[in-house]
Short mmCIF file of C-alpha atoms in Angstrom, two decimals:
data_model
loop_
_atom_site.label_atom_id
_atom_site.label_comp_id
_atom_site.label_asym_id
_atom_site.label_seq_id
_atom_site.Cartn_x
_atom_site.Cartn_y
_atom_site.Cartn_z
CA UNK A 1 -49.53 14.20 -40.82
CA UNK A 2 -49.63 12.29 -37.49
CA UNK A 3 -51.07 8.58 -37.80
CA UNK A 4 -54.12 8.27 -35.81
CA UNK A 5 -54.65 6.46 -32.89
CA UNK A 6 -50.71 7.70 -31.67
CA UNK A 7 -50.27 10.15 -29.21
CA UNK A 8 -46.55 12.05 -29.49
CA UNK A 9 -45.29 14.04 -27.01
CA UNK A 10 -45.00 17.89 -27.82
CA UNK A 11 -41.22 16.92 -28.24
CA UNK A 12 -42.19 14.52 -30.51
CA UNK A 13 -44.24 16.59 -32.51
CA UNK A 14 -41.80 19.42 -32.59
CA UNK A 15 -39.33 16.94 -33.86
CA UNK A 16 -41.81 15.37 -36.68
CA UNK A 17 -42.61 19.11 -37.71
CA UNK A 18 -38.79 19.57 -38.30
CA UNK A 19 -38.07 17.12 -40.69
CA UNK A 20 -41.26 17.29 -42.72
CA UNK A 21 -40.66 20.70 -43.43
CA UNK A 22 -39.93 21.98 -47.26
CA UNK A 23 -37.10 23.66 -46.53
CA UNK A 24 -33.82 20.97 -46.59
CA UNK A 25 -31.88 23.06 -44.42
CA UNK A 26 -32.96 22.31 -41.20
CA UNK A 27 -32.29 18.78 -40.91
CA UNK A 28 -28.85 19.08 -41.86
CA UNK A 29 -28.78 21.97 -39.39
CA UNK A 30 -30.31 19.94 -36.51
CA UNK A 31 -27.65 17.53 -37.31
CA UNK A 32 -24.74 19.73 -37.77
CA UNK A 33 -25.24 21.44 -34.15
CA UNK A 34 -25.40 17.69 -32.60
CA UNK A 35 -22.19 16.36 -34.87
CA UNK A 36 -20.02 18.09 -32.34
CA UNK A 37 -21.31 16.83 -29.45
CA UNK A 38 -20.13 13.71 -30.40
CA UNK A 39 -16.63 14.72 -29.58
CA UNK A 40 -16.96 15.46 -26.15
CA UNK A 41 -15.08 12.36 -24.21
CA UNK A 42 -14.60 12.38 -20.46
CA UNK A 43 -11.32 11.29 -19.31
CA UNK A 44 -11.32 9.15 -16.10
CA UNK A 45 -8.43 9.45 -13.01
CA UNK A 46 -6.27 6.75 -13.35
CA UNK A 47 -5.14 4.78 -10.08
CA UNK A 48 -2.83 2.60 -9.97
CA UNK A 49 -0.94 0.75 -7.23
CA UNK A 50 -0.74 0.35 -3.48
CA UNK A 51 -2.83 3.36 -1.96
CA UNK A 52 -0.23 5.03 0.49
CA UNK A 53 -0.60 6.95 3.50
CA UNK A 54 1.63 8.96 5.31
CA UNK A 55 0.91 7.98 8.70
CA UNK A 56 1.36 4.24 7.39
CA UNK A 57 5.22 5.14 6.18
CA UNK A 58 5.61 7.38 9.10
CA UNK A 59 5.19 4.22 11.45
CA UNK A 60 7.46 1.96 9.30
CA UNK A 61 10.83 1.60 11.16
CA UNK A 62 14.23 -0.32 10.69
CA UNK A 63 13.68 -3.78 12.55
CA UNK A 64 10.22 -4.38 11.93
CA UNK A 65 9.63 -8.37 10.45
CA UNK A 66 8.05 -8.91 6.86
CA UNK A 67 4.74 -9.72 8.70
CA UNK A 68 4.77 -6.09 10.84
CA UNK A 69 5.27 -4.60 7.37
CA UNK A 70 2.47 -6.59 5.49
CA UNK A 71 0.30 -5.75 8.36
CA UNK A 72 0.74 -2.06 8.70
CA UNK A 73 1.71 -1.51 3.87
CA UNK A 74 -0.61 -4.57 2.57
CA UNK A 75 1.49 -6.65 0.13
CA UNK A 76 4.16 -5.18 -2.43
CA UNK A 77 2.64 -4.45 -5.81
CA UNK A 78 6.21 -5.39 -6.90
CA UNK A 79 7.86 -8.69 -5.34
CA UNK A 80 11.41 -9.00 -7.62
CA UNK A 81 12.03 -12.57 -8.20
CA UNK A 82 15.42 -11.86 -8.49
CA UNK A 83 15.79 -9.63 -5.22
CA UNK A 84 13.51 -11.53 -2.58
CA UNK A 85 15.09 -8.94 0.15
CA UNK A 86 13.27 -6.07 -1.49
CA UNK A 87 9.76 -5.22 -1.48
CA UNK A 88 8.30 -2.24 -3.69
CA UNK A 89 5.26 0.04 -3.28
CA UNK A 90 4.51 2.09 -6.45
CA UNK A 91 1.52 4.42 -6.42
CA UNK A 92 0.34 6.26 -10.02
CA UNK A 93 -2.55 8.51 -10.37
CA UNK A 94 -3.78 10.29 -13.41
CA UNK A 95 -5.98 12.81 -13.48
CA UNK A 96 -8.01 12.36 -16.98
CA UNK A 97 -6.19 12.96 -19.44
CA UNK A 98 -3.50 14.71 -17.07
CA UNK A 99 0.15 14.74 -15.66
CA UNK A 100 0.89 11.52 -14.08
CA UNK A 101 1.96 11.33 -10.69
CA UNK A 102 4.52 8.92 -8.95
CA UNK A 103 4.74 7.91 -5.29
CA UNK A 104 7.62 4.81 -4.60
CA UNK A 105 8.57 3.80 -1.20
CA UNK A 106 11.36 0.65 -1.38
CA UNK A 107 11.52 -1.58 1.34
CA UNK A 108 14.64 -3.64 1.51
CA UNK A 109 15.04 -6.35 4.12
CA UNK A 110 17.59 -8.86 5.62
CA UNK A 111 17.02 -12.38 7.51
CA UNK A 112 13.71 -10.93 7.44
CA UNK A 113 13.96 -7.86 9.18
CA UNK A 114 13.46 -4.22 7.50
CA UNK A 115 17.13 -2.93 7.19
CA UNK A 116 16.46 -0.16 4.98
CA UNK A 117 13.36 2.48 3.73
CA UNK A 118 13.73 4.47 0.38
CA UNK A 119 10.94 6.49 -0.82
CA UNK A 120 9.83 9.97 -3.45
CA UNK A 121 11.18 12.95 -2.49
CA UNK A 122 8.62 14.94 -1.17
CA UNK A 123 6.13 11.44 -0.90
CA UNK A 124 2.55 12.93 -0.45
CA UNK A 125 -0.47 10.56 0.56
CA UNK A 126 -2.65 9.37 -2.26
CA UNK A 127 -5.50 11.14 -0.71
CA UNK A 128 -3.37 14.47 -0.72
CA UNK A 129 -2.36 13.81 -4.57
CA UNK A 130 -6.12 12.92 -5.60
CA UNK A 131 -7.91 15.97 -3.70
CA UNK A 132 -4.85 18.02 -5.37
CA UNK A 133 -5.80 17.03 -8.68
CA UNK A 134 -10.11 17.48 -8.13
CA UNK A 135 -11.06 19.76 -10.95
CA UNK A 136 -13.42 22.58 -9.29
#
């Protein structure tokens, strides 16, 4: 019975008619198909890091002065106290609930100057490794 002077939607009717009805079945039904549902999570990517692109490590030389390199990498995501002559740029991304991927590119410097470059073997951009991992 629907209380006068409320108007339900046929939705809302539908669903009223479902759970009034004499047979005890269908509620637990109704429930039971959404009870699943419930376990569907969506994973985010994961980023992490200094975003690195190849054209920016491509430029970075042997000589260059802390500033050049701040200018052309941004700052280190990892500054060792212990080791002020070396700068590192980590890069993670995760695609949800996937394999992680590592990008590292070491700068090491002396009196200021870039004396040495370290990085991944086979360093991709982090806009190659993120349209790599795009689900279709």
């Amino acid at each position: 019975m629907v209380a006068r002077g409320v108007r339900y939607g046929p939705a809302g009717l539908y669903l009223i008619f479902l759970f009034k009805m004499r047979n005890p079945i269908i509620p637990f039904l109704f429930v039971g198909l959404l009870l699943p549902a419930a376990g569907c999570v969506y994973k985010i990517d994961i980023q992490q890091g200094n975003s690195i692109d190849m054209k920016e490590i491509n430029s970075l030389r042997t000589g260059m002065t802390k500033q050049q390199v701040v200018f052309l990498l941004g700052n280190a995501l990892v500054q060792d106290p212990f080791a002020k002559n070396r700068w590192d740029y980590v890069y993670t991304f995760q695609p949800g609930g996937g394999k992680i991927t590592r990008q590292h590119l070491t700068v090491f410097f002396e009196n200021d100057v870039v004396t040495a470059i370290r990085r991944s073997p086979g360093m991709r951009s982090s806009d190659e490794i993120r349209k790599a991992a795009e689900r279709p």
